[in-house]
Tab-separated table of C-alpha atoms in Angstrom:
chain	number	residue	atom	x	y	z
G	1	UNK	CA	141.272	-10.076	87.310
G	2	UNK	CA	143.743	-8.144	89.676
G	3	UNK	CA	140.658	-6.976	91.462
G	4	UNK	CA	139.493	-10.436	91.990
G	5	UNK	CA	142.911	-11.625	93.399
G	6	UNK	CA	143.185	-8.503	95.655
G	7	UNK	CA	139.592	-9.482	96.991
G	8	UNK	CA	140.541	-13.113	97.324
G	9	UNK	CA	143.950	-12.240	98.944
G	10	UNK	CA	142.026	-9.950	101.405
G	11	UNK	CA	139.235	-12.500	102.192
G	12	UNK	CA	142.295	-15.129	102.840
G	13	UNK	CA	143.718	-12.747	105.152
G	14	UNK	CA	140.707	-12.094	106.777
G	15	UNK	CA	139.799	-15.818	107.343
G	16	UNK	CA	143.304	-16.346	108.770
G	17	UNK	CA	142.507	-13.071	111.002
G	18	UNK	CA	139.219	-14.595	112.315
G	19	UNK	CA	140.581	-18.044	113.049
G	20	UNK	CA	143.336	-16.207	115.035
G	21	UNK	CA	141.255	-13.898	116.582
G	22	UNK	CA	138.889	-16.739	117.798
G	23	UNK	CA	141.323	-19.717	118.552
G	24	UNK	CA	144.727	-17.907	119.067
G	25	UNK	CA	146.459	-17.357	122.308
G	26	UNK	CA	144.323	-15.034	124.433
G	27	UNK	CA	146.541	-12.905	126.863
G	28	UNK	CA	145.917	-13.814	130.364
G	29	UNK	CA	147.194	-11.693	132.858
G	30	UNK	CA	148.164	-12.715	136.167
G	31	UNK	CA	146.882	-10.091	137.959
G	32	UNK	CA	148.826	-10.692	141.109
G	33	UNK	CA	152.004	-9.832	139.003
G	34	UNK	CA	150.223	-6.895	137.207
G	35	UNK	CA	152.833	-4.641	138.846
G	36	UNK	CA	155.658	-6.395	137.347
G	37	UNK	CA	154.244	-5.564	133.762
G	38	UNK	CA	153.580	-1.716	134.301
G	39	UNK	CA	156.095	0.566	132.532
G	40	UNK	CA	157.316	3.575	134.296
G	41	UNK	CA	155.836	6.945	132.762
G	42	UNK	CA	157.586	9.958	133.961
G	43	UNK	CA	154.646	12.399	133.385
G	44	UNK	CA	156.452	15.764	134.070
G	45	UNK	CA	158.978	14.844	131.472
G	46	UNK	CA	156.491	13.826	129.165
G	47	UNK	CA	154.538	17.011	129.729
G	48	UNK	CA	158.145	18.832	129.080
G	49	UNK	CA	158.464	17.140	125.680
G	50	UNK	CA	155.290	18.145	124.276
G	51	UNK	CA	154.974	21.707	126.045
G	52	UNK	CA	154.252	24.366	123.043
G	53	UNK	CA	156.069	26.915	124.942
G	54	UNK	CA	159.449	24.925	125.102
G	55	UNK	CA	159.101	23.978	121.501
G	56	UNK	CA	158.465	27.634	120.420
G	57	UNK	CA	161.767	28.348	122.587
G	58	UNK	CA	163.492	25.911	120.726
G	59	UNK	CA	162.346	26.873	117.606
G	60	UNK	CA	163.390	30.754	117.987
G	61	UNK	CA	166.849	29.700	119.452
G	62	UNK	CA	167.940	27.016	117.270
G	63	UNK	CA	168.969	27.110	113.492
G	64	UNK	CA	165.953	25.457	111.531
G	65	UNK	CA	168.183	22.233	110.774
G	66	UNK	CA	169.117	21.686	114.263
G	67	UNK	CA	165.469	22.279	115.562
G	68	UNK	CA	164.159	19.863	113.470
G	69	UNK	CA	166.857	16.939	114.534
G	70	UNK	CA	166.207	17.770	118.045
G	71	UNK	CA	162.259	17.933	117.897
G	72	UNK	CA	162.246	14.505	116.032
G	73	UNK	CA	164.232	13.142	119.145
G	74	UNK	CA	162.016	14.937	121.647
G	75	UNK	CA	159.273	13.582	119.574
G	76	UNK	CA	160.328	9.725	119.548
G	77	UNK	CA	161.046	9.969	123.380
G	78	UNK	CA	157.257	11.401	123.763
G	79	UNK	CA	156.169	8.746	121.412
G	80	UNK	CA	157.693	6.015	123.749
G	81	UNK	CA	155.900	7.890	126.684
G	82	UNK	CA	152.611	7.549	125.042
G	83	UNK	CA	153.538	4.076	124.149
G	84	UNK	CA	153.846	3.203	127.588
G	85	UNK	CA	150.541	5.001	128.861
G	86	UNK	CA	148.932	3.127	126.327
G	87	UNK	CA	150.611	-0.467	127.602
G	88	UNK	CA	149.462	0.597	131.309
G	89	UNK	CA	145.887	1.486	130.465
G	90	UNK	CA	145.598	-1.923	128.777
G	91	UNK	CA	146.774	-3.554	131.961
G	92	UNK	CA	144.561	-1.372	134.150
G	93	UNK	CA	141.772	-2.290	131.630
G	94	UNK	CA	142.329	-5.797	132.569
G	95	UNK	CA	142.196	-5.077	136.513
G	96	UNK	CA	139.141	-2.814	136.021
G	97	UNK	CA	137.353	-5.948	133.888
G	98	UNK	CA	137.433	-7.978	136.657
G	99	UNK	CA	136.642	-5.688	139.116
G	100	UNK	CA	133.584	-4.514	137.664
G	101	UNK	CA	132.191	-8.170	138.067
G	102	UNK	CA	132.397	-7.944	141.887
G	103	UNK	CA	129.597	-8.784	143.887
G	104	UNK	CA	130.642	-5.561	145.959
G	105	UNK	CA	128.978	-2.777	144.636
G	106	UNK	CA	131.429	-0.123	145.416
G	107	UNK	CA	134.163	-2.654	143.874
G	108	UNK	CA	132.164	-3.016	140.860
G	109	UNK	CA	131.647	1.044	140.532
G	110	UNK	CA	135.192	1.640	140.864
G	111	UNK	CA	136.100	-1.181	138.527
G	112	UNK	CA	133.685	0.397	136.023
G	113	UNK	CA	135.040	3.856	136.501
G	114	UNK	CA	138.805	2.539	135.970
G	115	UNK	CA	137.755	0.658	132.990
G	116	UNK	CA	135.694	3.859	131.112
G	117	UNK	CA	139.060	6.098	132.024
G	118	UNK	CA	141.331	3.371	130.639
G	119	UNK	CA	139.232	2.646	127.593
G	120	UNK	CA	139.373	6.335	126.805
G	121	UNK	CA	142.832	7.019	128.010
G	122	UNK	CA	143.713	3.763	125.381
G	123	UNK	CA	141.902	5.527	122.324
G	124	UNK	CA	143.434	8.785	123.236
G	125	UNK	CA	147.000	7.289	123.370
G	126	UNK	CA	146.191	5.808	119.692
G	127	UNK	CA	145.260	9.152	118.451
G	128	UNK	CA	148.156	10.657	119.974
G	129	UNK	CA	150.608	7.967	118.756
G	130	UNK	CA	149.033	8.696	115.280
G	131	UNK	CA	149.751	12.801	115.632
G	132	UNK	CA	153.262	12.040	117.061
G	133	UNK	CA	154.058	9.969	114.092
G	134	UNK	CA	153.022	12.714	111.803
G	135	UNK	CA	154.755	15.320	113.569
G	136	UNK	CA	158.158	13.044	113.442
G	137	UNK	CA	157.324	13.090	109.538
G	138	UNK	CA	156.772	16.985	109.726
G	139	UNK	CA	158.554	18.162	112.922
G	140	UNK	CA	157.512	21.983	111.830
G	141	UNK	CA	153.917	20.868	112.193
G	142	UNK	CA	152.074	22.108	115.259
G	143	UNK	CA	149.910	19.160	116.457
G	144	UNK	CA	149.789	18.645	120.446
G	145	UNK	CA	149.162	15.287	122.145
G	146	UNK	CA	147.725	17.491	124.731
G	147	UNK	CA	145.464	15.746	127.727
G	148	UNK	CA	147.470	12.250	127.745
G	149	UNK	CA	148.872	13.372	130.915
G	150	UNK	CA	145.733	14.444	132.698
G	151	UNK	CA	143.918	11.404	131.459
G	152	UNK	CA	146.636	9.104	132.687
G	153	UNK	CA	146.756	10.854	136.101
G	154	UNK	CA	142.948	10.335	136.165
G	155	UNK	CA	143.130	6.766	135.282
G	156	UNK	CA	145.711	5.983	137.871
G	157	UNK	CA	143.681	7.833	140.530
G	158	UNK	CA	141.001	5.619	139.277
G	159	UNK	CA	143.150	2.386	139.993
G	160	UNK	CA	144.221	3.772	143.490
G	161	UNK	CA	140.559	4.126	144.540
G	162	UNK	CA	139.762	0.680	143.342
G	163	UNK	CA	142.972	-0.721	145.183
G	164	UNK	CA	141.785	1.049	148.511
G	165	UNK	CA	138.197	-0.470	148.208
G	166	UNK	CA	139.399	-3.833	147.368
G	167	UNK	CA	142.147	-3.932	149.673
G	168	UNK	CA	140.785	-1.813	153.044
G	169	UNK	CA	143.483	-3.770	155.210
G	170	UNK	CA	145.981	-1.813	153.284
G	171	UNK	CA	144.390	1.419	153.562
G	172	UNK	CA	147.294	3.558	155.273
G	173	UNK	CA	149.744	2.073	152.377
G	174	UNK	CA	147.333	3.446	149.779
G	175	UNK	CA	146.581	6.351	151.509
G	176	UNK	CA	150.158	7.391	151.236
G	177	UNK	CA	150.709	6.381	147.638
G	178	UNK	CA	147.824	8.498	146.455
E	1	UNK	CA	133.826	-31.153	89.751
E	2	UNK	CA	130.436	-31.730	90.873
E	3	UNK	CA	129.884	-33.117	94.751
E	4	UNK	CA	128.051	-36.248	95.414
E	5	UNK	CA	124.493	-35.557	95.614
E	6	UNK	CA	124.010	-37.139	99.160
E	7	UNK	CA	126.745	-34.758	99.943
E	8	UNK	CA	125.101	-31.735	98.339
E	9	UNK	CA	121.839	-32.461	100.353
E	10	UNK	CA	123.302	-32.900	103.440
E	11	UNK	CA	125.453	-29.451	103.168
E	12	UNK	CA	122.290	-27.983	102.273
E	13	UNK	CA	119.937	-29.701	104.927
E	14	UNK	CA	122.397	-30.285	107.921
E	15	UNK	CA	123.015	-26.458	108.618
E	16	UNK	CA	119.186	-25.274	108.635
E	17	UNK	CA	118.382	-28.193	110.750
E	18	UNK	CA	121.084	-26.977	113.290
E	19	UNK	CA	119.724	-23.503	112.870
E	20	UNK	CA	116.256	-24.707	113.885
E	21	UNK	CA	118.223	-26.436	117.247
E	22	UNK	CA	120.028	-22.807	117.446
E	23	UNK	CA	116.674	-20.951	117.391
E	24	UNK	CA	115.438	-23.194	120.187
E	25	UNK	CA	118.843	-22.812	122.065
E	26	UNK	CA	118.385	-19.059	121.846
E	27	UNK	CA	114.717	-19.348	123.181
E	28	UNK	CA	115.823	-21.763	126.030
E	29	UNK	CA	118.389	-19.439	127.057
E	30	UNK	CA	116.713	-16.349	126.675
E	31	UNK	CA	118.687	-14.554	124.289
E	32	UNK	CA	116.150	-13.130	122.116
E	33	UNK	CA	116.059	-9.833	123.846
E	34	UNK	CA	120.108	-10.114	123.622
E	35	UNK	CA	120.241	-10.662	120.086
E	36	UNK	CA	116.852	-9.877	118.169
E	37	UNK	CA	118.287	-9.438	114.975
E	38	UNK	CA	120.278	-12.599	115.138
E	39	UNK	CA	117.463	-14.617	116.114
E	40	UNK	CA	115.157	-13.284	113.145
E	41	UNK	CA	118.172	-13.948	110.990
E	42	UNK	CA	118.247	-17.752	112.036
E	43	UNK	CA	114.451	-17.975	111.582
E	44	UNK	CA	114.711	-16.318	108.345
E	45	UNK	CA	117.342	-18.820	107.011
E	46	UNK	CA	115.238	-21.977	108.245
E	47	UNK	CA	112.050	-20.686	106.399
E	48	UNK	CA	113.947	-19.567	103.312
E	49	UNK	CA	115.287	-23.243	103.483
E	50	UNK	CA	112.088	-24.621	104.028
E	51	UNK	CA	110.489	-22.537	100.650
E	52	UNK	CA	113.444	-23.709	98.436
E	53	UNK	CA	113.440	-27.262	99.493
E	54	UNK	CA	109.987	-27.777	99.178
E	55	UNK	CA	109.952	-25.835	95.496
E	56	UNK	CA	112.879	-28.126	94.837
E	57	UNK	CA	110.662	-31.177	95.405
E	58	UNK	CA	108.113	-30.289	92.896
E	59	UNK	CA	108.749	-30.400	89.274
E	60	UNK	CA	106.213	-28.181	88.450
E	61	UNK	CA	108.181	-25.215	89.723
E	62	UNK	CA	110.209	-24.152	86.678
E	63	UNK	CA	114.285	-23.657	87.414
E	64	UNK	CA	114.108	-19.865	86.657
E	65	UNK	CA	111.491	-19.401	89.417
E	66	UNK	CA	113.275	-21.362	91.899
E	67	UNK	CA	116.640	-19.477	90.901
E	68	UNK	CA	114.605	-15.969	91.402
E	69	UNK	CA	113.217	-17.094	94.546
E	70	UNK	CA	116.889	-18.228	95.745
E	71	UNK	CA	118.625	-14.875	94.823
E	72	UNK	CA	115.734	-12.951	96.670
E	73	UNK	CA	116.082	-15.097	99.939
E	74	UNK	CA	119.730	-14.649	99.715
E	75	UNK	CA	119.499	-10.813	99.215
E	76	UNK	CA	117.366	-10.819	102.402
E	77	UNK	CA	119.995	-12.793	104.040
E	78	UNK	CA	122.452	-10.338	103.400
E	79	UNK	CA	120.169	-7.709	104.549
E	80	UNK	CA	119.787	-9.575	107.697
E	81	UNK	CA	123.384	-10.349	108.319
E	82	UNK	CA	124.177	-6.595	107.987
E	83	UNK	CA	121.545	-5.690	110.877
E	84	UNK	CA	123.260	-8.845	113.060
E	85	UNK	CA	126.627	-6.906	112.387
E	86	UNK	CA	125.128	-3.734	113.478
E	87	UNK	CA	123.548	-5.560	116.549
E	88	UNK	CA	126.771	-7.171	117.672
E	89	UNK	CA	128.430	-3.753	117.520
E	90	UNK	CA	125.806	-2.283	119.572
E	91	UNK	CA	125.947	-5.484	122.102
E	92	UNK	CA	129.989	-5.194	122.703
E	93	UNK	CA	129.878	-1.352	123.305
E	94	UNK	CA	126.834	-1.483	125.271
E	95	UNK	CA	128.328	-2.178	128.517
E	96	UNK	CA	130.884	0.498	128.232
E	97	UNK	CA	128.733	3.628	128.729
E	98	UNK	CA	131.890	5.831	127.615
E	99	UNK	CA	132.152	4.255	124.382
E	100	UNK	CA	128.519	3.958	123.548
E	101	UNK	CA	128.277	6.709	121.180
E	102	UNK	CA	132.094	5.833	120.072
E	103	UNK	CA	130.879	2.560	118.730
E	104	UNK	CA	128.088	3.975	116.904
E	105	UNK	CA	130.421	6.384	115.255
E	106	UNK	CA	132.934	3.890	114.263
E	107	UNK	CA	129.874	1.825	113.046
E	108	UNK	CA	128.485	4.413	110.584
E	109	UNK	CA	131.755	6.046	109.418
E	110	UNK	CA	133.211	2.588	108.773
E	111	UNK	CA	130.250	1.737	106.860
E	112	UNK	CA	130.678	4.554	104.726
E	113	UNK	CA	134.085	4.189	104.289
E	114	UNK	CA	133.958	0.573	103.195
E	115	UNK	CA	131.304	1.099	100.927
E	116	UNK	CA	133.127	3.756	99.329
E	117	UNK	CA	135.815	1.143	98.718
E	118	UNK	CA	133.156	-1.595	97.759
E	119	UNK	CA	131.785	0.717	95.020
E	120	UNK	CA	135.341	1.520	93.758
E	121	UNK	CA	136.369	-2.158	93.679
E	122	UNK	CA	133.164	-3.388	92.010
E	123	UNK	CA	133.269	-0.559	89.478
E	124	UNK	CA	136.911	-1.413	88.421
E	125	UNK	CA	136.291	-5.119	88.539
E	126	UNK	CA	135.205	-7.166	85.264
E	127	UNK	CA	132.180	-9.181	85.136
E	128	UNK	CA	131.024	-12.040	82.719
E	129	UNK	CA	127.270	-12.303	83.111
E	130	UNK	CA	124.839	-10.860	80.614
E	131	UNK	CA	122.038	-11.437	82.759
E	132	UNK	CA	120.800	-7.894	83.934
E	133	UNK	CA	119.428	-9.587	87.144
E	134	UNK	CA	122.371	-11.524	88.012
E	135	UNK	CA	124.769	-8.699	87.506
E	136	UNK	CA	122.959	-6.663	89.906
E	137	UNK	CA	122.844	-9.625	92.111
E	138	UNK	CA	126.610	-10.011	91.799
E	139	UNK	CA	127.485	-6.581	92.254
E	140	UNK	CA	125.514	-6.388	95.476
E	141	UNK	CA	126.779	-9.585	96.959
E	142	UNK	CA	130.666	-8.394	96.361
E	143	UNK	CA	129.799	-5.088	97.792
E	144	UNK	CA	127.927	-6.267	100.875
E	145	UNK	CA	130.656	-8.994	101.492
E	146	UNK	CA	133.336	-6.523	101.631
E	147	UNK	CA	131.365	-4.080	104.076
E	148	UNK	CA	130.479	-6.968	106.252
E	149	UNK	CA	133.917	-8.471	106.262
E	150	UNK	CA	135.610	-5.248	106.762
E	151	UNK	CA	133.143	-4.560	109.735
E	152	UNK	CA	133.898	-7.185	111.312
E	153	UNK	CA	137.601	-7.180	110.909
E	154	UNK	CA	137.356	-3.858	112.631
E	155	UNK	CA	135.435	-5.107	115.417
E	156	UNK	CA	137.608	-7.572	116.163
E	157	UNK	CA	140.483	-5.312	115.972
E	158	UNK	CA	139.050	-2.819	118.248
E	159	UNK	CA	137.993	-5.645	120.501
E	160	UNK	CA	141.791	-6.816	120.648
E	161	UNK	CA	142.900	-3.018	120.709
E	162	UNK	CA	140.357	-2.229	123.785
E	163	UNK	CA	141.071	-5.621	125.921
E	164	UNK	CA	137.335	-6.512	125.785
E	165	UNK	CA	136.960	-9.929	127.378
E	166	UNK	CA	136.599	-12.392	124.884
E	167	UNK	CA	134.101	-14.251	126.437
E	168	UNK	CA	130.693	-13.176	125.371
E	169	UNK	CA	128.113	-14.926	123.311
E	170	UNK	CA	128.447	-11.455	120.810
E	171	UNK	CA	131.919	-12.746	119.838
E	172	UNK	CA	131.058	-16.070	118.969
E	173	UNK	CA	128.432	-14.706	116.982
E	174	UNK	CA	130.971	-12.279	115.421
E	175	UNK	CA	133.567	-14.754	114.703
E	176	UNK	CA	131.121	-16.820	113.088
E	177	UNK	CA	129.757	-14.404	110.631
E	178	UNK	CA	133.389	-13.180	110.202
E	179	UNK	CA	134.578	-16.873	109.110
E	180	UNK	CA	131.396	-16.848	106.632
E	181	UNK	CA	131.948	-13.238	105.522
E	182	UNK	CA	135.514	-13.722	104.409
E	183	UNK	CA	134.834	-17.105	102.514
E	184	UNK	CA	131.847	-15.357	100.953
E	185	UNK	CA	133.861	-12.391	99.883
E	186	UNK	CA	136.417	-14.726	97.890
E	187	UNK	CA	133.223	-16.442	96.596
E	188	UNK	CA	131.744	-13.452	95.753
E	189	UNK	CA	134.937	-12.571	93.862
E	190	UNK	CA	134.979	-15.615	91.904
E	191	UNK	CA	131.347	-15.833	91.077
E	192	UNK	CA	131.968	-12.155	89.186
E	193	UNK	CA	135.145	-13.403	87.427
E	194	UNK	CA	133.952	-16.486	86.288
E	195	UNK	CA	129.964	-16.083	86.198
E	196	UNK	CA	127.304	-17.267	88.492
E	197	UNK	CA	126.867	-21.011	86.354
E	198	UNK	CA	130.623	-21.352	85.876
E	199	UNK	CA	131.350	-20.748	89.332
E	200	UNK	CA	128.377	-22.679	91.031
E	201	UNK	CA	130.086	-26.159	90.912
E	202	UNK	CA	132.930	-24.972	92.610
E	203	UNK	CA	131.850	-22.222	94.982
E	204	UNK	CA	128.548	-23.358	95.962
E	205	UNK	CA	129.665	-26.457	98.257
E	206	UNK	CA	132.464	-24.485	99.609
E	207	UNK	CA	130.063	-21.790	100.550
E	208	UNK	CA	127.562	-24.648	102.029
E	209	UNK	CA	130.416	-26.172	103.749
E	210	UNK	CA	131.617	-23.190	105.365
E	211	UNK	CA	127.967	-22.070	106.385
E	212	UNK	CA	127.484	-25.410	108.125
E	213	UNK	CA	130.954	-25.085	109.958
E	214	UNK	CA	129.526	-21.523	111.263
E	215	UNK	CA	126.229	-22.700	112.437
E	216	UNK	CA	127.750	-25.490	114.165
E	217	UNK	CA	130.112	-22.824	115.735
E	218	UNK	CA	127.113	-20.680	116.549
E	219	UNK	CA	125.429	-23.592	118.584
E	220	UNK	CA	128.117	-24.844	120.308
E	221	UNK	CA	128.947	-21.029	121.294
E	222	UNK	CA	125.507	-20.301	122.739
E	223	UNK	CA	125.232	-23.958	124.622
E	224	UNK	CA	128.060	-23.330	126.417
E	225	UNK	CA	127.691	-20.899	129.477
E	226	UNK	CA	128.795	-17.448	128.986
E	227	UNK	CA	132.247	-17.295	130.736
E	228	UNK	CA	132.096	-14.680	133.426
E	229	UNK	CA	135.831	-13.329	134.559
E	230	UNK	CA	136.682	-13.720	138.314
E	231	UNK	CA	137.174	-11.573	140.519
E	232	UNK	CA	140.603	-10.004	141.483
E	233	UNK	CA	142.210	-11.996	144.314
E	234	UNK	CA	144.134	-10.103	146.850
E	235	UNK	CA	147.713	-9.930	146.140
E	236	UNK	CA	150.450	-10.938	148.467
E	237	UNK	CA	151.176	-7.997	150.508
E	238	UNK	CA	154.738	-7.714	149.147
E	239	UNK	CA	153.326	-7.452	145.505
E	240	UNK	CA	150.781	-4.965	146.350
E	241	UNK	CA	153.761	-2.851	147.993
E	242	UNK	CA	155.481	-3.012	144.795
E	243	UNK	CA	151.960	-2.140	142.907
E	244	UNK	CA	151.723	0.916	145.283
E	245	UNK	CA	155.399	2.044	145.083
E	246	UNK	CA	154.968	1.880	141.027
E	247	UNK	CA	151.417	3.782	141.361
E	248	UNK	CA	153.303	6.464	143.961
E	249	UNK	CA	156.069	6.988	141.589
E	250	UNK	CA	153.685	7.578	138.591
E	251	UNK	CA	151.408	10.090	140.537
E	252	UNK	CA	154.327	11.926	142.065
E	253	UNK	CA	156.180	12.534	139.002
């Protein structure tokens, strides 16, 4: 009877989920105000937070209790950064999705590249978040969310390339930016 | 709680008539190449209905023969629905070359994990039927319902997480199928608990009504033109500068 109840509860939850998934509010971003939604990410600070050498230095020079406390704080900060990267990747996905439908082949290609980079980064961020959560629980374990910073940089370069193609009149501005 | 005869016949005939319409819509809209499994499933359901309905009209056909044909037909539907779910996964991920392999891996692993869960759940749950044939059917029914429902929930979750545009036909088909799979799962659990015959009076009309809604949803989805996301408009220059400065800060950090 318990299993039957559990199955019925799961079925009900799935039913609600499908109804909300199909008819619930879909987030439409105003692409003209995309930049307002972008969260700032300090890549250098993030690299520092997940740097194994830095961690090793702290491990050697601090008492274990203090190391664990500080390491947890560092990992929470890194988690915030990865969450922001994931959020930005989702925003750039929207931008890329629209651009890849462009009639201009170059814009469509740049949009496609941006989408691919952003998708990879979003998946990678999810993995990194789970790793960081594990590490917050077990701060002594060695699990590096390496590669996030590089992939993020790759994605923002893709976004910049798309910007240059879509708004050539602002090319100088983009060149200076990227 | 028996439903009126006219309502029973309506719920039996109407969804299949709509599925015949759906098949025609798919041919007219040239969706066969995009969704061959879904088309095959649609045609199969119509043919299955015609066979069962014809058998029902002849008194010479024994009840046991009709019941056996129905269960064989339902098993075929279950298998085809599984193929349709696989087709939806393929369809959703195919426009993202970077995720093509990922979609396949997710589908395979999710199926394996969900099958293990399904076998465990089915193994621990009770059953009241003594007939070997119906026992096998209810076990299969529950296991497949769990796997299909789980796969569709996973697909919708992934699509939400990866911000796939919620506009294509594939999502319409997935939502309809997901809606039906979740109700079917609840019904499969009730059937296993109370037996096929006892539960039939309550669960059959619910299942038929749900299926009717799903087919109606599919027809409406496929009749509507596929929404295409518009181009990005040129942002005002001050917005662009803001965007540039955000990117600049990100890249120079």
